Coordinates of C-alpha atoms in Angstrom, one line a residue:
E9 CA 67.6 20.7 54.5
R10 CA 64.6 20.0 56.7
L11 CA 66.6 20.9 59.8
A12 CA 67.5 24.2 58.2
E13 CA 63.7 24.8 57.5
G14 CA 62.9 24.3 61.2
A15 CA 61.9 20.6 61.6
A16 CA 60.4 19.6 64.9
A17 CA 62.1 16.2 65.3
V18 CA 64.2 13.6 63.4
L19 CA 63.2 10.0 62.9
V20 CA 65.9 8.1 61.0
T21 CA 66.6 4.4 60.4
E22 CA 70.0 2.8 60.7
E23 CA 70.0 1.9 57.0
A24 CA 69.6 5.5 56.0
L25 CA 72.7 6.6 57.9
G26 CA 75.4 6.2 55.4
D27 CA 78.8 7.7 55.9
D28 CA 77.8 11.1 54.5
S29 CA 74.5 11.1 56.3
R30 CA 76.0 10.4 59.6
A31 CA 78.6 13.1 59.2
L32 CA 75.8 15.6 58.4
L33 CA 73.7 14.6 61.3
V34 CA 76.6 14.7 63.7
E35 CA 77.6 18.2 62.5
A36 CA 74.0 19.4 62.7
L37 CA 73.7 18.3 66.3
K38 CA 77.0 20.0 67.2
Q39 CA 76.0 23.3 65.6
Q40 CA 72.6 23.8 67.2
P41 CA 71.9 27.1 68.9
S42 CA 72.0 27.3 72.7
W43 CA 68.2 27.0 73.1
S44 CA 67.9 23.9 70.8
D45 CA 68.3 20.2 71.7
L46 CA 66.8 18.6 68.6
P47 CA 65.0 15.3 69.4
V48 CA 66.5 12.5 67.3
T49 CA 65.0 9.0 67.2
L50 CA 67.1 6.2 65.8
L51 CA 65.6 2.9 64.6
L52 CA 68.4 0.4 64.9
S53 CA 68.6 -3.2 64.0
P54 CA 67.7 -5.9 66.5
A55 CA 70.0 -6.5 69.5
G56 CA 73.4 -7.9 68.6
S57 CA 76.9 -6.8 68.1
P58 CA 77.1 -3.1 67.5
T59 CA 77.5 -2.1 63.9
R60 CA 79.8 0.6 62.7
P61 CA 77.1 3.3 62.5
Q62 CA 76.0 2.4 66.0
R63 CA 79.6 2.8 67.3
E64 CA 80.0 6.2 65.6
L65 CA 76.6 7.5 66.9
S66 CA 77.3 6.3 70.4
A67 CA 80.1 8.9 70.6
I68 CA 77.5 11.7 70.5
L69 CA 74.6 10.1 72.3
P70 CA 75.5 11.3 75.8
G71 CA 75.4 15.0 74.8
S72 CA 72.4 14.9 72.6
N73 CA 68.6 14.4 72.9
V74 CA 68.8 11.0 71.0
T75 CA 66.3 8.2 71.6
V76 CA 67.4 4.7 70.3
L77 CA 64.7 2.1 69.5
R78 CA 65.6 -1.4 68.6
R79 CA 63.4 -3.1 66.0
P80 CA 60.9 -4.4 66.0
V81 CA 59.1 -1.4 67.6
P82 CA 55.4 -1.4 68.5
S83 CA 53.5 1.3 66.8
T84 CA 52.2 2.7 70.0
T85 CA 55.7 3.0 71.4
L86 CA 56.9 4.7 68.3
I87 CA 53.9 7.1 68.4
S88 CA 54.5 7.8 72.1
V89 CA 58.2 8.5 71.6
M90 CA 57.5 10.8 68.7
N91 CA 54.7 12.7 70.6
A92 CA 57.2 13.2 73.5
A93 CA 59.8 14.4 71.0
L94 CA 57.3 16.9 69.5
R95 CA 56.3 18.2 73.0
T96 CA 59.9 18.6 73.9
R97 CA 60.6 20.5 70.7
Q98 CA 57.5 22.7 71.3
R99 CA 58.9 23.6 74.7
Q100 CA 62.2 24.4 73.1
Y101 CA 60.6 26.8 70.6
E102 CA 58.8 28.4 73.4
V103 CA 62.1 28.9 75.2
R104 CA 63.5 30.2 71.9
E105 CA 60.7 32.8 71.6
H106 CA 61.2 33.7 75.3
L107 CA 64.9 34.0 74.8
Q108 CA 64.4 36.1 71.6
E109 CA 61.9 38.3 73.4
R110 CA 64.4 38.6 76.3
E111 CA 67.2 39.4 73.8
Q112 CA 64.9 42.0 72.2
R113 CA 64.1 43.5 75.5
A114 CA 67.7 43.4 76.5
A115 CA 68.7 45.0 73.2
Q116 CA 66.0 47.7 73.7
L117 CA 67.1 48.2 77.3
D118 CA 70.7 48.4 76.1
R119 CA 69.7 50.9 73.5
L120 CA 67.8 52.9 76.1
V121 CA 70.7 52.7 78.4
R122 CA 73.0 53.9 75.7
Q123 CA 70.6 56.8 74.8
R124 CA 70.3 57.8 78.5
T125 CA 74.0 57.4 79.0
A126 CA 74.6 59.6 76.0
R127 CA 72.0 62.2 77.3
L128 CA 73.6 62.1 80.7
Q129 CA 77.0 62.5 79.2
R130 CA 75.8 65.5 77.2
V131 CA 74.2 66.9 80.4
N132 CA 77.3 66.3 82.3
N133 CA 79.4 67.9 79.6
K134 CA 77.1 70.9 79.5
Y135 CA 77.2 71.0 83.3
R136 CA 80.9 70.9 83.4
A137 CA 81.2 73.5 80.6
T138 CA 78.7 75.7 82.5
R139 CA 80.6 75.1 85.8
D140 CA 83.9 75.8 84.2
L141 CA 82.6 78.9 82.5
F142 CA 81.1 80.1 85.8
F143 CA 84.3 79.6 87.7
T144 CA 86.3 81.2 84.9
L145 CA 84.1 84.2 84.9
F146 CA 84.0 84.1 88.7
H147 CA 87.7 84.2 89.2
A148 CA 88.4 86.5 86.2
N149 CA 85.7 89.0 87.2
P150 CA 87.3 92.4 88.1
L151 CA 84.6 92.9 90.8
P152 CA 85.1 91.4 94.2
I153 CA 82.8 88.3 94.6
A154 CA 82.2 85.9 97.4
I155 CA 80.1 82.7 97.7
N156 CA 78.7 81.9 101.2
R157 CA 76.7 78.9 102.2
L158 CA 73.3 80.2 103.1
Q159 CA 72.9 77.8 106.0
D160 CA 75.7 79.0 108.2
G161 CA 77.5 81.7 106.2
L162 CA 80.5 79.6 105.4
F163 CA 82.8 81.1 102.7
I164 CA 82.8 78.5 99.9
D165 CA 85.0 80.5 97.5
V166 CA 86.2 84.1 96.8
N167 CA 87.8 85.5 93.7
E168 CA 91.1 87.3 93.3
A169 CA 89.5 90.7 93.1
F170 CA 87.8 90.0 96.5
L171 CA 91.2 89.1 98.1
H172 CA 92.8 92.3 96.6
Y173 CA 89.8 94.4 97.7
F174 CA 90.1 93.2 101.3
N175 CA 94.0 92.8 101.1
V176 CA 94.0 89.3 102.6
E177 CA 95.1 85.7 101.8
R178 CA 92.5 83.1 100.7
G179 CA 92.7 81.2 103.9
A180 CA 91.5 84.2 105.9
F181 CA 88.0 83.7 104.3
V182 CA 87.6 80.3 102.5
G183 CA 86.5 77.6 104.9
R184 CA 85.4 80.0 107.6
T185 CA 82.1 81.5 108.5
I186 CA 81.1 85.1 108.4
A187 CA 81.0 85.0 112.2
E188 CA 84.6 83.8 112.4
V189 CA 85.8 86.6 110.1
N190 CA 86.6 89.7 112.0
R191 CA 86.3 92.0 109.0
W192 CA 84.2 92.4 105.8
L193 CA 81.1 94.0 107.2
P194 CA 80.4 95.7 110.6
D195 CA 77.7 93.9 112.6
D196 CA 75.0 96.6 112.0
E197 CA 75.6 96.6 108.3
R198 CA 75.5 92.8 108.1
E199 CA 72.3 92.7 110.0
R200 CA 70.7 95.2 107.7
L201 CA 71.9 93.2 104.7
V202 CA 70.4 89.9 106.1
G203 CA 67.1 91.7 106.7
L204 CA 67.0 92.9 103.2
L205 CA 67.8 89.5 101.8
R206 CA 65.1 87.8 103.9
Q207 CA 62.5 90.5 102.9
E208 CA 63.3 90.7 99.2
G209 CA 65.0 87.4 98.4
R210 CA 67.8 89.3 96.8
V211 CA 69.9 92.5 97.3
Q212 CA 70.5 95.0 94.5
N213 CA 73.2 97.8 94.8
V214 CA 72.8 98.6 98.5
E215 CA 75.4 101.1 99.6
M216 CA 77.4 99.9 102.6
Y217 CA 80.6 100.5 104.4
T218 CA 83.2 97.7 104.5
T219 CA 86.1 97.4 107.0
H220 CA 89.6 96.5 105.9
P221 CA 93.0 95.9 107.6
G222 CA 94.5 98.9 109.3
E223 CA 91.0 100.3 110.3
V224 CA 90.4 101.4 106.7
T225 CA 86.8 101.9 105.7
K226 CA 85.6 101.8 102.1
T227 CA 82.2 102.3 100.5
A228 CA 80.7 99.7 98.2
L229 CA 77.5 98.8 96.4
I230 CA 76.6 95.2 97.4
S231 CA 74.4 92.9 95.4
I232 CA 73.4 89.4 96.5
E233 CA 71.8 86.6 94.5
I234 CA 70.7 83.2 95.8
V235 CA 72.3 80.4 93.8
G236 CA 72.8 76.6 94.0
V237 CA 76.4 75.4 94.7
Q238 CA 77.3 71.8 95.4
G239 CA 73.6 70.9 96.0
E240 CA 73.2 73.6 98.6
K241 CA 71.8 77.2 98.6
A242 CA 74.4 79.8 98.6
A243 CA 74.6 83.6 98.5
L244 CA 76.6 85.1 95.6
S245 CA 77.8 88.5 96.9
T246 CA 79.2 91.1 94.5
F247 CA 81.0 94.3 95.6
L248 CA 81.4 97.5 93.5
D249 CA 83.9 99.8 95.2
I250 CA 82.6 103.4 95.0
T251 CA 85.0 104.9 97.5
E252 CA 86.7 107.1 95.0
R253 CA 83.4 108.1 93.4
K254 CA 82.0 109.0 96.9
E255 CA 85.1 111.0 97.6
A256 CA 84.9 112.7 94.2
E257 CA 81.2 113.5 94.8
E258 CA 82.2 115.0 98.2
Q259 CA 85.0 117.0 96.6
I260 CA 82.7 118.2 93.8
G261 CA 80.2 119.2 96.5
R262 CA 83.0 121.1 98.4
L263 CA 84.2 122.7 95.1
A264 CA 80.6 123.7 94.3
S265 CA 80.4 125.3 97.7
Q266 CA 83.7 127.0 97.2
V267 CA 82.7 128.2 93.7
T268 CA 79.5 129.5 95.1
R269 CA 81.4 131.3 97.8
A270 CA 83.9 132.7 95.4
E271 CA 81.1 133.8 93.1
H272 CA 79.4 135.5 96.0
E273 CA 82.7 137.2 97.0
E274 CA 83.3 138.3 93.4
R275 CA 79.7 139.7 93.3
H276 CA 80.4 141.5 96.5
R277 CA 83.7 142.9 95.1
I278 CA 81.9 144.1 92.0
S279 CA 79.2 145.6 94.1
Q280 CA 81.7 147.5 96.2
I281 CA 83.4 148.8 93.0
L282 CA 80.1 149.9 91.6
H283 CA 79.1 151.5 94.9
D284 CA 82.4 153.0 96.0
D285 CA 83.8 154.1 92.7
L286 CA 81.4 154.1 89.8
Q287 CA 78.3 155.1 91.7
Q288 CA 80.1 158.0 93.5
Q289 CA 81.6 159.2 90.2
L290 CA 78.2 159.2 88.5
Y291 CA 76.7 160.9 91.6
S292 CA 79.4 163.6 91.4
V293 CA 78.6 164.1 87.7
Q294 CA 74.9 164.4 88.6
M295 CA 75.6 167.1 91.2
Q296 CA 77.9 169.0 89.0
L297 CA 75.3 169.0 86.2
A298 CA 72.8 170.4 88.7
F299 CA 75.2 173.2 89.7
L300 CA 75.8 173.9 86.0
R301 CA 72.1 174.0 85.3
G302 CA 71.6 176.4 88.2
S303 CA 74.3 178.8 86.9
L304 CA 72.8 178.8 83.4
E305 CA 69.3 179.5 84.7
A306 CA 70.5 182.5 86.8
P307 CA 72.7 184.5 84.4
G308 CA 73.1 187.4 86.9
A309 CA 74.3 185.2 89.8
L310 CA 77.9 185.3 90.9
K311 CA 79.8 182.4 89.4
A312 CA 82.7 180.8 91.1
R313 CA 83.9 179.1 87.9
S314 CA 83.3 179.5 84.2
A315 CA 81.2 177.1 82.1
P316 CA 84.2 175.7 80.3
E317 CA 85.8 174.8 83.6
E318 CA 82.6 173.1 84.7
V319 CA 82.5 171.1 81.5
D320 CA 86.1 170.1 81.8
E321 CA 85.5 168.8 85.3
L322 CA 82.4 166.9 84.1
E323 CA 84.4 165.4 81.2
Q324 CA 87.1 164.2 83.7
M325 CA 84.5 162.6 85.9
V326 CA 82.9 160.8 83.0
Q327 CA 86.4 159.7 81.9
D328 CA 87.1 158.3 85.4
A329 CA 83.8 156.4 85.3
I330 CA 84.7 154.9 81.9
E331 CA 88.1 153.9 83.2
T332 CA 86.5 152.2 86.2
T333 CA 84.1 150.2 84.0
R334 CA 87.0 149.3 81.7
R335 CA 89.1 148.0 84.6
L336 CA 86.2 146.0 85.9
S337 CA 85.5 144.5 82.5
V338 CA 89.1 143.5 82.0
D339 CA 89.4 142.0 85.5
L340 CA 86.3 139.9 84.9
S341 CA 87.4 138.6 81.5
P342 CA 90.9 139.6 80.3
P343 CA 90.9 139.8 76.5
I344 CA 94.4 138.3 76.4
L345 CA 92.9 135.0 77.6
H346 CA 91.1 134.6 74.3
E347 CA 93.9 135.8 72.1
E348 CA 97.3 134.7 73.3
G349 CA 99.2 131.8 75.0
L350 CA 100.0 131.0 78.6
A351 CA 103.1 133.1 78.6
E352 CA 101.3 136.2 77.4
G353 CA 98.5 135.7 79.9
L354 CA 101.0 135.4 82.8
A355 CA 102.8 138.5 81.6
W356 CA 99.5 140.4 81.7
I357 CA 98.9 139.1 85.2
A358 CA 102.5 140.3 86.2
A359 CA 101.8 143.7 84.8
R360 CA 98.5 144.0 86.7
M361 CA 100.0 142.8 90.0
S362 CA 102.8 145.5 89.6
E363 CA 100.2 148.2 88.8
Q364 CA 97.7 147.3 91.5
Y365 CA 99.9 146.0 94.4
R366 CA 103.5 147.1 93.4
L367 CA 104.5 143.4 93.3
D368 CA 107.5 142.8 91.0
V369 CA 106.9 139.6 89.1
D370 CA 109.9 138.1 87.3
L371 CA 108.4 136.0 84.5
Q372 CA 110.7 133.5 82.7
A373 CA 109.0 131.5 79.9
D374 CA 110.6 129.3 77.2
G375 CA 107.9 130.0 74.6
S376 CA 104.3 131.1 74.2
F377 CA 102.7 127.8 75.3
H378 CA 99.3 127.8 73.6
L379 CA 96.5 125.7 75.1
A380 CA 93.4 125.2 72.9
D381 CA 91.4 124.1 75.9
H382 CA 90.0 127.5 77.0
G383 CA 88.7 126.1 80.3
R384 CA 92.2 124.9 81.3
R385 CA 93.8 128.1 80.1
V386 CA 91.4 130.2 82.3
L387 CA 92.0 127.8 85.3
L388 CA 95.8 128.2 85.1
F389 CA 95.3 132.0 84.7
Q390 CA 93.2 132.1 87.8
V391 CA 95.4 129.8 89.9
V392 CA 98.5 131.8 89.1
R393 CA 96.7 135.1 90.0
E394 CA 95.5 133.5 93.2
L395 CA 99.1 132.5 94.1
L396 CA 100.5 135.9 93.4
F397 CA 97.7 137.5 95.4
N398 CA 98.6 135.1 98.3
A399 CA 102.2 136.3 98.0
V400 CA 101.0 139.9 98.4
K401 CA 98.8 139.2 101.4
H402 CA 100.8 136.5 103.3
A403 CA 104.4 136.1 102.1
Q404 CA 105.5 139.7 103.0
V405 CA 107.6 140.1 99.8
S406 CA 107.8 142.6 97.0
R407 CA 109.3 140.2 94.4
V408 CA 108.1 136.9 93.0
K409 CA 109.6 134.6 90.3
V410 CA 107.4 132.7 87.9
F411 CA 108.8 130.0 85.6
L412 CA 106.9 128.5 82.7
Q413 CA 108.4 125.5 80.8
Q414 CA 107.6 122.2 79.2
E415 CA 108.5 119.1 81.2
G416 CA 107.8 115.8 79.3
Q417 CA 104.2 115.8 78.1
A418 CA 103.1 118.5 80.5
Y419 CA 103.4 122.3 81.1
R420 CA 105.0 123.3 84.4
I421 CA 104.5 126.6 86.1
D422 CA 106.5 127.5 89.2
V423 CA 105.7 130.4 91.5
V424 CA 108.6 131.1 93.9
D425 CA 109.0 133.6 96.6
E426 CA 111.4 134.1 99.5
G427 CA 108.8 135.1 102.0
V428 CA 107.9 134.0 105.5
G429 CA 106.8 130.5 104.3
F430 CA 104.4 128.2 106.1
D431 CA 103.7 124.5 107.0
P432 CA 101.8 123.0 104.0
E433 CA 100.4 120.1 106.0
Q434 CA 98.9 122.4 108.5
L435 CA 97.6 124.8 105.9
F436 CA 95.9 122.1 103.8
H437 CA 94.3 120.4 106.8
D438 CA 93.1 123.6 108.6
A439 CA 89.9 124.7 106.8
A440 CA 89.8 127.8 108.9
L441 CA 92.8 129.4 107.3
P442 CA 91.8 131.6 104.3
A443 CA 95.0 130.9 102.3
G444 CA 94.5 127.2 102.8
Q445 CA 91.0 127.4 101.3
G446 CA 92.4 129.0 98.2
L447 CA 95.2 126.5 97.7
V448 CA 92.9 123.5 98.4
N449 CA 90.4 124.8 96.0
A450 CA 93.1 125.4 93.3
R451 CA 94.6 122.0 93.9
E452 CA 91.3 120.2 93.6
R453 CA 90.3 122.1 90.4
L454 CA 93.6 121.2 88.9
R455 CA 93.2 117.5 89.8
L456 CA 89.7 117.4 88.2
T457 CA 91.2 118.7 84.9
G458 CA 94.1 116.1 84.9
G459 CA 96.7 118.4 86.5
R460 CA 98.3 118.6 89.9
M461 CA 99.9 121.0 92.4
E462 CA 103.0 120.5 94.5
V463 CA 103.8 122.8 97.4
E464 CA 107.3 123.2 99.0
S465 CA 107.5 125.5 101.9
A466 CA 108.6 125.8 105.5
P467 CA 108.3 128.7 108.1
G468 CA 111.0 131.3 107.2
M469 CA 112.2 129.3 104.1
G470 CA 110.0 130.8 101.4
T471 CA 107.6 129.0 99.1
R472 CA 107.6 127.2 95.8
V473 CA 104.3 126.1 94.3
S474 CA 104.6 123.9 91.1
I475 CA 101.6 123.5 88.8
F476 CA 101.6 120.7 86.2
T477 CA 99.0 120.4 83.4
P478 CA 99.0 117.9 80.5
M479 CA 99.7 119.2 77.0
E480 CA 97.1 119.0 74.3
G481 CA 96.3 115.3 73.5
S482 CA 98.3 114.0 76.5
P483 CA 96.6 111.8 79.1

């Protein structure tokens, strides 16, 4: 019991060590903690043959801190032995406290290690998740992206959109420097890009030309950000291909110029009609009215014609002027465009071409073909009129066939003549040819509204121009 309470030492006589006591003492000595070596002092009987208790205790003496004293024992000896035992025990308790403190520190350190390990694990997991997300977004991004080491321009990685944009295999870029790659950016463009990056620290939507296999040049908006990759600074370059947009802007510019020129020509035509027809007719009316006033003011004068005849002539002149303004109004905005379908509009054009230019237009339509989109309806009307007018001026024919039908989800209009024909490639690429300007203009305007034009012709083989336009609600 005292040992369990933390006794400093044990002093026991041989007589007190009965069978049970010996077993308890032996068991207590065996079960001591690692730091403990309990001092035990045994007071045995005088020297003689060993008793049974002595023999049993001798078995554990070599491994335990046991001091044996034979009686009689001087008091000074006993006190000295017990003081030594107490000092030994005191040092053991100090060792125990040191071990306990070390265990506490070890436990605290272990706890800190576990906490830091857990934090590091969370950071690593977050880093891996961020890295995986970055590379997922990097490779799945539809924009071409490249990562170059800032030190030497080495390509660390490129995404699939980049490979598709430049039409190359991954090995053509990854693992090679910009200087080793014979494409991507021309030297002057690359130098301008590096200068902007050094000056601003980043590049935002800078328009540049990129070179591609087959001497193809494209236009792209390039943005560059400095990022950290694998412990090094790298340039993350993003490309936005605007080649089609630039071409569309140029086409729109050309179309705007053509529309302006066509508007000017139309204004000039109207001016000529007003000057040559309407103005002359009104001037004749004015002169005739002056003559009539003169004859009325001089009743006795000789009259070449009677007043009713003068009035009849004036009435005819006014009627001719009204007819001129009516034709001009109809030509500018035919009412049939606002009231009927495509077939009726083309029939009206056919009648006008026959009336004005004696061109026989054979129209064959499988229905009325209504288009709710007024803009497309007017465009088709103008394109067909332009084609018929070209046949009058260039094809040297007096008869043209026009077919209107539905083909899939589109309306198709064919304008066919058996005239002199031409080379479509030469016509479309020679801006100096007037007929080519009209066809190019018509083709571009159709494309911008979702339609298209196909031209089949050859010198001496006639011409077929096919126009396709989506039906209402079709892509």
